[in-house]
Short mmCIF file of C-alpha atoms and ligand atoms in Angstrom, two decimals:
data_model
loop_
_atom_site.label_atom_id
_atom_site.label_comp_id
_atom_site.label_asym_id
_atom_site.label_seq_id
_atom_site.Cartn_x
_atom_site.Cartn_y
_atom_site.Cartn_z
CA MET A 1 0.53 4.42 -2.37
CA ASP A 2 2.76 1.25 -3.57
CA LEU A 3 3.52 1.19 -7.04
CA TYR A 4 3.38 -2.41 -9.26
CA GLU A 5 6.84 -3.61 -10.04
CA HIS A 6 6.46 -2.84 -13.48
CA GLN A 7 5.63 0.91 -12.73
CA ALA A 8 8.42 1.37 -10.42
CA ARG A 9 10.69 -0.24 -13.39
CA GLY A 10 9.29 2.42 -15.59
CA LEU A 11 10.55 4.89 -12.75
CA PHE A 12 13.88 3.52 -12.51
CA GLU A 13 14.42 3.25 -16.46
CA GLU A 14 13.21 7.25 -16.81
CA HIS A 15 16.06 8.00 -14.39
CA GLY A 16 18.62 6.18 -15.95
CA ILE A 17 19.08 3.11 -13.91
CA LEU A 18 19.37 -0.17 -16.07
CA VAL A 19 16.45 -2.38 -16.13
CA PRO A 20 15.50 -5.60 -18.30
CA ARG A 21 13.82 -4.95 -21.18
CA ALA A 22 9.82 -6.25 -20.21
CA GLU A 23 6.25 -5.92 -21.23
CA VAL A 24 3.40 -6.40 -19.27
CA THR A 25 0.14 -8.48 -20.10
CA ASP A 26 -3.09 -10.09 -18.70
CA SER A 27 -3.19 -13.05 -20.88
CA PRO A 28 -1.00 -16.16 -21.72
CA GLU A 29 -1.49 -15.46 -25.45
CA GLY A 30 -0.08 -11.71 -24.83
CA ALA A 31 2.76 -13.52 -22.74
CA ARG A 32 3.96 -15.85 -25.71
CA GLU A 33 3.46 -12.54 -28.33
CA SER A 34 5.81 -10.58 -25.42
CA ALA A 35 8.24 -13.40 -24.75
CA ARG A 36 8.86 -13.67 -28.64
CA GLU A 37 9.89 -9.89 -28.77
CA LEU A 38 11.95 -9.91 -25.90
CA GLY A 39 13.70 -12.89 -27.72
CA GLY A 40 12.92 -15.84 -26.30
CA ARG A 41 14.33 -16.49 -22.59
CA VAL A 42 12.36 -14.62 -20.19
CA VAL A 43 11.47 -14.35 -16.32
CA VAL A 44 7.48 -14.36 -16.08
CA LYS A 45 6.56 -12.20 -12.73
CA ALA A 46 3.37 -11.78 -11.08
CA GLN A 47 2.41 -8.46 -10.77
CA VAL A 48 1.01 -8.08 -7.01
CA LYS A 49 1.50 -5.42 -4.48
CA THR A 50 3.52 -7.68 -2.13
CA GLY A 51 6.92 -9.24 -1.41
CA GLY A 52 8.07 -12.84 -1.79
CA ARG A 53 6.48 -13.33 -5.23
CA GLY A 54 9.40 -15.98 -5.90
CA LYS A 55 9.20 -17.93 -3.00
CA ALA A 56 5.24 -18.09 -3.55
CA GLY A 57 6.06 -19.43 -7.11
CA GLY A 58 5.18 -16.26 -8.66
CA VAL A 59 8.49 -15.55 -10.72
CA ARG A 60 9.62 -18.23 -13.18
CA LEU A 61 11.80 -18.63 -15.92
CA ALA A 62 10.70 -19.56 -19.32
CA GLU A 63 13.04 -21.00 -22.16
CA ASP A 64 11.06 -19.78 -25.09
CA PRO A 65 7.82 -18.22 -25.87
CA PHE A 66 5.68 -21.69 -25.41
CA ALA A 67 7.02 -22.06 -22.07
CA ALA A 68 6.13 -18.10 -21.20
CA GLU A 69 2.65 -18.93 -22.10
CA LEU A 70 2.39 -22.05 -20.30
CA THR A 71 4.05 -20.41 -17.39
CA ALA A 72 1.82 -17.25 -17.50
CA ARG A 73 -1.33 -19.40 -17.47
CA GLN A 74 0.01 -20.81 -14.17
CA ILE A 75 0.44 -17.54 -12.39
CA LEU A 76 -2.32 -15.35 -13.75
CA GLY A 77 -5.30 -16.05 -11.33
CA MET A 78 -2.80 -17.15 -8.85
CA ASP A 79 -3.36 -15.99 -5.21
CA ILE A 80 -0.24 -14.37 -3.33
CA LYS A 81 -0.61 -13.65 0.39
CA GLY A 82 -4.31 -12.70 -0.51
CA HIS A 83 -3.32 -10.96 -3.59
CA THR A 84 -5.14 -12.16 -7.10
CA VAL A 85 -2.49 -12.12 -9.86
CA ARG A 86 -4.13 -9.85 -12.69
CA LYS A 87 -0.88 -9.15 -15.05
CA VAL A 88 2.31 -10.50 -15.42
CA MET A 89 5.53 -8.93 -16.53
CA LEU A 90 7.70 -10.54 -18.77
CA ALA A 91 11.08 -9.77 -18.72
CA GLN A 92 14.09 -10.78 -20.80
CA ALA A 93 16.10 -13.09 -18.23
CA ILE A 94 19.44 -11.68 -16.97
CA GLU A 95 22.73 -13.80 -16.61
CA LEU A 96 24.36 -12.68 -13.27
CA ALA A 97 28.18 -12.93 -13.18
CA ASP A 98 28.39 -15.30 -10.63
CA ALA A 99 26.11 -16.59 -7.47
CA GLU A 100 27.58 -13.58 -5.52
CA SER A 101 26.02 -10.81 -7.75
CA GLU A 102 22.84 -10.31 -5.96
CA PHE A 103 23.08 -6.80 -4.07
CA TYR A 104 19.85 -4.91 -1.81
CA VAL A 105 19.57 -1.16 -2.10
CA SER A 106 16.88 0.95 -0.73
CA TYR A 107 15.85 4.46 0.62
CA VAL A 108 13.02 4.11 3.40
CA LEU A 109 11.65 7.11 5.44
CA ASP A 110 13.09 6.88 8.86
CA ARG A 111 10.22 9.02 10.75
CA ALA A 112 11.64 8.40 14.19
CA VAL A 113 14.61 10.41 13.08
CA GLY A 114 12.87 12.65 10.40
CA ARG A 115 15.24 11.39 7.81
CA PHE A 116 15.60 8.85 4.98
CA LEU A 117 17.92 5.55 5.77
CA ALA A 118 19.93 4.18 2.88
CA ILE A 119 20.01 0.60 3.64
CA ALA A 120 22.57 -1.57 1.27
CA SER A 121 23.71 -4.95 1.53
CA ALA A 122 26.13 -7.02 -0.74
CA GLU A 123 23.66 -10.05 0.24
CA GLY A 124 20.52 -9.23 -1.46
CA GLY A 125 17.88 -11.43 -3.16
CA THR A 126 15.39 -13.38 -1.57
CA GLU A 127 17.31 -14.26 1.57
CA ILE A 128 18.02 -10.58 2.59
CA GLU A 129 15.60 -10.90 5.72
CA GLU A 130 17.40 -14.23 6.91
CA ALA A 131 20.95 -12.44 6.23
CA ALA A 132 19.80 -9.32 8.19
CA ALA A 133 18.58 -11.06 11.04
CA ALA A 134 21.46 -13.84 11.53
CA ARG A 135 24.13 -11.31 10.53
CA PRO A 136 23.28 -7.38 11.27
CA GLU A 137 26.83 -6.27 10.10
CA ALA A 138 25.90 -7.56 6.75
CA VAL A 139 23.64 -4.65 6.39
CA THR A 140 24.79 -1.23 5.81
CA ARG A 141 22.62 1.58 7.00
CA VAL A 142 23.56 5.36 6.74
CA HIS A 143 20.77 8.23 7.46
CA ILE A 144 20.59 11.10 4.42
CA ASP A 145 21.00 14.77 5.16
CA PRO A 146 17.90 15.76 3.41
CA ALA A 147 19.80 19.47 2.52
CA GLU A 148 22.39 17.28 1.00
CA GLY A 149 20.77 14.39 -0.47
CA VAL A 150 22.86 11.75 -2.22
CA THR A 151 25.84 12.99 -3.51
CA SER A 152 28.48 10.84 -5.38
CA ALA A 153 30.56 11.13 -2.40
CA LYS A 154 27.69 10.08 0.13
CA ALA A 155 26.95 7.22 -2.40
CA GLY A 156 30.69 6.08 -2.39
CA GLU A 157 30.47 5.87 1.46
CA ILE A 158 27.80 3.68 1.33
CA VAL A 159 29.03 1.31 -1.06
CA GLU A 160 32.34 1.00 0.23
CA ALA A 161 30.51 0.24 3.61
CA ALA A 162 28.19 -2.15 2.04
CA GLY A 163 31.14 -3.97 -0.17
CA LEU A 164 29.12 -2.95 -3.27
CA PRO A 165 30.77 -2.81 -6.85
CA PRO A 166 31.83 0.79 -7.70
CA GLN A 167 29.31 0.96 -10.42
CA ALA A 168 26.71 1.23 -7.78
CA VAL A 169 27.50 4.82 -6.58
CA ASP A 170 25.94 6.04 -9.97
CA VAL A 171 22.58 3.55 -9.38
CA LEU A 172 22.22 5.06 -5.47
CA VAL A 173 22.68 8.45 -7.10
CA ARG A 174 19.93 8.04 -9.63
CA LEU A 175 17.97 6.14 -7.12
CA TRP A 176 18.02 9.16 -4.57
CA GLN A 177 16.67 11.01 -7.75
CA VAL A 178 13.93 8.95 -8.17
CA LEU A 179 12.94 8.95 -4.58
CA VAL A 180 12.76 13.15 -4.69
CA ARG A 181 11.45 13.90 -8.16
CA GLU A 182 8.88 11.11 -7.55
CA ASP A 183 7.89 12.13 -4.25
CA ALA A 184 8.43 8.80 -2.81
CA VAL A 185 8.77 7.84 0.54
CA LEU A 186 10.33 4.31 -0.25
CA VAL A 187 12.45 2.93 -3.23
CA GLU A 188 13.87 -0.52 -2.99
CA VAL A 189 15.76 -2.53 -5.49
CA ASN A 190 16.44 -6.16 -4.58
CA PRO A 191 18.19 -7.49 -6.08
CA LEU A 192 20.26 -5.42 -7.74
CA VAL A 193 22.77 -7.84 -9.74
CA ARG A 194 26.09 -7.75 -11.71
CA THR A 195 25.36 -9.01 -15.05
CA ARG A 196 27.70 -11.33 -16.92
CA GLN A 197 28.88 -8.33 -18.85
CA GLY A 198 29.65 -6.41 -15.84
CA GLN A 199 26.67 -3.90 -15.64
CA LEU A 200 24.50 -3.31 -12.57
CA VAL A 201 20.92 -3.85 -13.41
CA ALA A 202 17.64 -3.27 -11.31
CA LEU A 203 15.87 -6.73 -11.49
CA ASP A 204 13.41 -6.34 -8.92
CA GLY A 205 11.95 -2.77 -7.54
CA LYS A 206 9.58 -1.44 -4.87
CA VAL A 207 8.26 2.00 -4.83
CA THR A 208 5.88 3.71 -2.35
CA LEU A 209 4.77 7.33 -3.24
CA ASP A 210 4.13 9.85 -0.54
CA ASN A 211 0.12 10.05 -0.86
CA ASN A 212 0.22 13.87 0.29
CA ALA A 213 2.29 14.56 -2.65
CA ARG A 214 -0.73 13.03 -5.48
CA PHE A 215 -1.60 16.74 -6.17
CA ARG A 216 1.70 17.24 -7.91
CA GLN A 217 2.18 13.73 -9.60
CA ALA A 218 -0.45 14.03 -11.85
CA ARG A 219 0.49 10.79 -14.04
CA TRP A 220 -0.56 8.61 -11.36
CA GLY A 221 -4.43 9.06 -12.47
CA ALA A 222 -7.13 7.31 -10.89
CA GLU A 223 -6.87 4.17 -13.69
CA GLU A 224 -3.45 3.79 -12.87
CA VAL A 225 -4.09 3.40 -9.03
CA GLU A 226 -5.48 -0.03 -8.75
CA TYR A 227 -6.36 -0.72 -5.34
CA ASP A 228 -6.54 -3.78 -4.07
CA ASP A 229 -9.65 -3.01 -1.25
CA THR A 230 -12.02 -1.55 -3.61
CA LEU A 231 -13.92 0.07 -0.81
CA GLU A 232 -10.96 1.91 0.26
CA ALA A 233 -10.87 3.09 -3.32
CA THR A 234 -14.66 4.20 -3.04
CA ALA A 235 -13.87 5.80 0.05
CA ALA A 236 -11.18 7.60 -0.96
CA ALA A 237 -12.73 8.95 -4.06
CA LYS A 238 -15.39 10.39 -1.54
CA GLY A 239 -12.36 12.07 0.24
CA LEU A 240 -13.23 9.87 3.18
CA ASN A 241 -10.26 8.56 5.14
CA TYR A 242 -11.59 4.74 5.88
CA VAL A 243 -9.41 1.82 7.11
CA LYS A 244 -10.62 -1.93 6.68
CA LEU A 245 -9.77 -3.95 9.62
CA ASP A 246 -10.62 -7.64 10.69
CA GLY A 247 -13.61 -7.33 13.08
CA GLU A 248 -17.36 -6.89 12.91
CA VAL A 249 -17.91 -3.29 14.47
CA GLY A 250 -18.12 -0.58 12.13
CA ILE A 251 -16.83 2.58 13.60
CA ILE A 252 -17.16 6.38 12.17
CA GLY A 253 -15.72 9.18 14.73
CA ASN A 254 -14.35 12.58 14.28
CA GLY A 255 -10.76 13.21 14.57
CA ALA A 256 -7.88 10.57 14.63
CA GLY A 257 -7.57 10.64 18.43
CA LEU A 258 -11.05 9.97 19.18
CA VAL A 259 -11.21 7.20 16.41
CA MET A 260 -8.09 5.65 17.76
CA SER A 261 -9.38 5.39 21.15
CA THR A 262 -12.55 4.07 19.86
CA LEU A 263 -11.06 1.37 18.31
CA ASP A 264 -9.43 0.53 21.77
CA VAL A 265 -12.60 0.82 23.82
CA VAL A 266 -14.71 -1.48 21.48
CA ALA A 267 -11.73 -3.99 21.79
CA GLY A 268 -11.78 -3.54 25.53
CA CYS A 269 -15.62 -4.82 25.25
CA GLY A 270 -14.24 -8.00 23.67
CA ALA A 271 -15.55 -7.10 20.17
CA ARG A 272 -13.36 -6.47 17.25
CA PRO A 273 -13.44 -3.03 14.96
CA ALA A 274 -14.18 -4.08 11.28
CA ASN A 275 -13.01 -0.81 9.91
CA PHE A 276 -13.17 2.80 10.93
CA LEU A 277 -13.75 6.16 8.95
CA ASP A 278 -12.40 9.24 10.31
CA ILE A 279 -14.88 11.75 9.29
CA GLY A 280 -12.75 14.64 10.37
CA GLY A 281 -14.12 18.14 11.31
CA GLY A 282 -16.87 17.62 8.64
CA ALA A 283 -20.27 16.36 9.53
CA SER A 284 -22.80 17.18 6.76
CA ALA A 285 -25.23 14.81 5.78
CA ARG A 286 -23.44 13.82 2.64
CA ILE A 287 -20.41 12.88 4.61
CA MET A 288 -22.26 10.88 7.03
CA ALA A 289 -24.37 9.07 4.28
CA ASP A 290 -21.16 8.41 1.86
CA GLY A 291 -19.63 7.62 5.36
CA LEU A 292 -22.16 4.92 6.26
CA SER A 293 -22.74 3.59 2.89
CA VAL A 294 -19.14 2.67 2.78
CA ILE A 295 -19.34 1.10 6.32
CA LEU A 296 -22.42 -0.78 5.46
CA SER A 297 -20.98 -2.00 2.23
CA ASP A 298 -18.63 -4.49 4.21
CA PRO A 299 -20.35 -7.45 4.51
CA ALA A 300 -18.41 -8.22 7.98
CA VAL A 301 -19.87 -5.07 9.67
CA ARG A 302 -22.30 -6.42 12.34
CA SER A 303 -23.00 -3.16 14.09
CA VAL A 304 -22.00 0.51 13.75
CA PHE A 305 -20.57 2.59 16.73
CA VAL A 306 -20.81 6.71 15.55
CA ASN A 307 -18.88 8.34 18.22
CA VAL A 308 -18.54 11.96 18.00
CA PHE A 309 -17.11 14.54 20.06
CA GLY A 310 -18.44 18.05 19.05
CA GLY A 311 -15.86 20.81 19.04
CA ILE A 312 -15.92 22.94 16.05
CA THR A 313 -18.64 20.76 14.82
CA ALA A 314 -21.60 20.99 16.56
CA CYS A 315 -23.52 17.76 17.38
CA ASP A 316 -27.13 19.13 16.14
CA ALA A 317 -25.07 19.35 12.79
CA VAL A 318 -23.73 15.86 13.20
CA ALA A 319 -27.33 14.69 14.23
CA ASP A 320 -28.81 16.66 11.48
CA GLY A 321 -26.36 14.94 9.34
CA ILE A 322 -27.30 11.11 10.24
CA VAL A 323 -30.94 12.09 10.20
CA ARG A 324 -30.68 13.16 6.21
CA ALA A 325 -28.09 10.26 5.70
CA LEU A 326 -30.83 7.72 6.93
CA ASP A 327 -33.12 9.19 4.28
CA ALA A 328 -30.27 8.38 1.36
CA VAL A 329 -28.95 5.08 2.58
CA GLN A 330 -30.84 2.12 3.89
CA LEU A 331 -29.85 1.17 7.35
CA THR A 332 -29.16 -2.88 7.32
CA ARG A 333 -27.56 -3.15 10.40
CA PRO A 334 -28.19 -1.44 14.29
CA LEU A 335 -26.37 1.84 14.67
CA VAL A 336 -25.11 2.98 18.05
CA VAL A 337 -24.60 6.87 18.30
CA ARG A 338 -23.07 8.49 21.15
CA LEU A 339 -23.04 12.37 21.01
CA ASP A 340 -21.08 14.47 23.48
CA GLY A 341 -19.57 18.04 23.60
CA ASN A 342 -20.68 20.93 21.68
CA ASN A 343 -24.55 21.24 21.52
CA ALA A 344 -24.79 17.66 22.40
CA ALA A 345 -28.17 17.87 24.40
CA ARG A 346 -29.61 19.45 20.99
CA GLY A 347 -28.14 16.58 18.98
CA ARG A 348 -29.69 13.90 20.98
CA ALA A 349 -33.03 15.69 20.59
CA ILE A 350 -32.98 15.63 16.83
CA LEU A 351 -32.06 12.32 16.90
CA ASP A 352 -34.97 11.39 19.48
CA GLU A 353 -37.59 13.50 17.18
CA HIS A 354 -36.19 11.46 14.40
CA ALA A 355 -36.84 7.70 16.02
CA HIS A 356 -35.20 4.90 13.60
CA PRO A 357 -35.82 1.32 14.64
CA LEU A 358 -31.97 0.70 14.10
CA VAL A 359 -30.90 3.71 15.84
CA GLU A 360 -29.88 3.72 19.35
CA GLN A 361 -28.35 6.42 21.61
CA ALA A 362 -25.68 6.05 24.55
CA THR A 363 -24.55 8.64 26.53
CA THR A 364 -20.95 7.49 27.41
CA MET A 365 -18.40 6.52 24.99
CA ASP A 366 -17.97 3.00 27.31
CA GLY A 367 -21.42 2.60 27.18
CA ALA A 368 -21.81 3.07 23.65
CA ALA A 369 -19.06 0.53 23.04
CA ARG A 370 -20.54 -2.26 25.11
CA ARG A 371 -23.79 -1.77 23.07
CA ALA A 372 -21.98 -2.20 20.19
CA ALA A 373 -19.90 -4.89 20.62
CA GLN A 374 -22.95 -6.94 22.34
CA LEU A 375 -25.10 -5.82 19.05
CA ALA A 376 -22.26 -7.24 16.73
CA THR A 377 -21.48 -10.40 18.76
CA ALA A 378 -25.21 -11.47 19.50
CA ALA A 379 -26.01 -14.39 17.42
P1 GDP B 401 10.24 -11.40 -5.34
O1 GDP B 401 10.46 -12.56 -4.97
O2 GDP B 401 8.94 -10.86 -5.24
O3 GDP B 401 11.50 -10.26 -4.62
O4 GDP B 401 10.75 -11.27 -6.82
P2 GDP B 401 12.31 -11.02 -7.47
O5 GDP B 401 11.65 -10.28 -8.96
O6 GDP B 401 13.06 -10.37 -6.85
O7 GDP B 401 12.77 -12.18 -7.92
C1 GDP B 401 13.01 -13.21 -6.88
C2 GDP B 401 14.61 -13.91 -7.52
O8 GDP B 401 14.33 -14.33 -8.84
C3 GDP B 401 15.26 -12.54 -7.74
O9 GDP B 401 15.78 -12.60 -6.19
C4 GDP B 401 16.50 -13.47 -8.32
O10 GDP B 401 17.04 -14.12 -7.62
C5 GDP B 401 15.62 -14.34 -9.14
N1 GDP B 401 15.40 -13.77 -10.62
C6 GDP B 401 14.59 -12.95 -11.05
N2 GDP B 401 14.75 -12.50 -12.39
C7 GDP B 401 16.07 -13.15 -12.83
C8 GDP B 401 16.67 -12.89 -13.89
O11 GDP B 401 16.24 -12.07 -15.03
N3 GDP B 401 17.89 -13.67 -13.85
C9 GDP B 401 18.14 -14.58 -12.38
N4 GDP B 401 19.36 -15.11 -12.93
N5 GDP B 401 17.64 -14.51 -11.58
C10 GDP B 401 16.20 -13.79 -11.69
MN1 MN B 402 12.62 -9.06 -5.13
#
């Protein structure tokens, strides 16, 4: 789960990293009030879970509280890469020591190596991607030994290699503590700046928490987790693994491997998956009903493909689940079901007995995918 900048800022502050004083509001009047409290000169910052806000016009300096109100009015409601701005953060404007005072530091999970990677550069700011692409040597990358973590010595190595100011050692050690204590898989500060007073301040932060550690990070309750796709939030609340895609065929399957290959087969038939939902080992009527209602509430879905290979879960239980789900959910688009594996014959018989005008069965995965694709792409 990604956090908003203001939430990341809060975590940095708790772990002793210097951040600008700031307040969050959802109204232009609130922005004026906040700017007044912060002492006038502020930066008005769109709170959206995407980068490049500055370039999109979502980060702007305001000289006084009235300018802050006006600027907030322009930024609130703005669309930044598909994200609507609902809140702005007002941050005390920071004066940089000079033009070379923006740095980049992050820790990110390197899944290929199974370790965290520290990334640091003396050329932080909005042009970091371009700088990294043009001159890879401008970016330092150091893997972190998980048993050792980031000690002052390790941080010193990184700071030296990247050409960061010496105070960055302390920032890197604290940032590592943010990562470990908050169960994050990514923490990024861009830019980390040197102020006129010579301090290092985290001007912008990104934190991605490890969803698998949610159970021990109780503070991120439901109201704090503002999902961008409400259907994904609904699914998550029901304990379903649902992912929204761009196409028109809704896909329900059991097990990640089968679901992934189902996406490929549907794509191979000339249609595009609209989403996918992994019902895992469970196929109770409730899971089926919840799954179907989530998939059907996506208006882009034109047909649904239920692809189940019965293993521990028997196909007759899945068929029962589908039949009872159809009592609970009004089926508004055609459903193609392919049952195979454990008790497939009994499962198919159950669906035949409860014939539904919008439900069809297919015996093979390819056949079912072709049919679902055909139904989805038909005029
Ligand atoms: P991003 O575009 O989403 O990464 O948003 P940032 O918060 O990083 O802001 C973009 C850029 O605006 C930063 O890289 C800075 O160059 C600049 N910026 C933001 N806040 C301040 C500030 O308080 N003072 C100064 N001098 N520059 C700022
Ligand atoms: Mn930034």
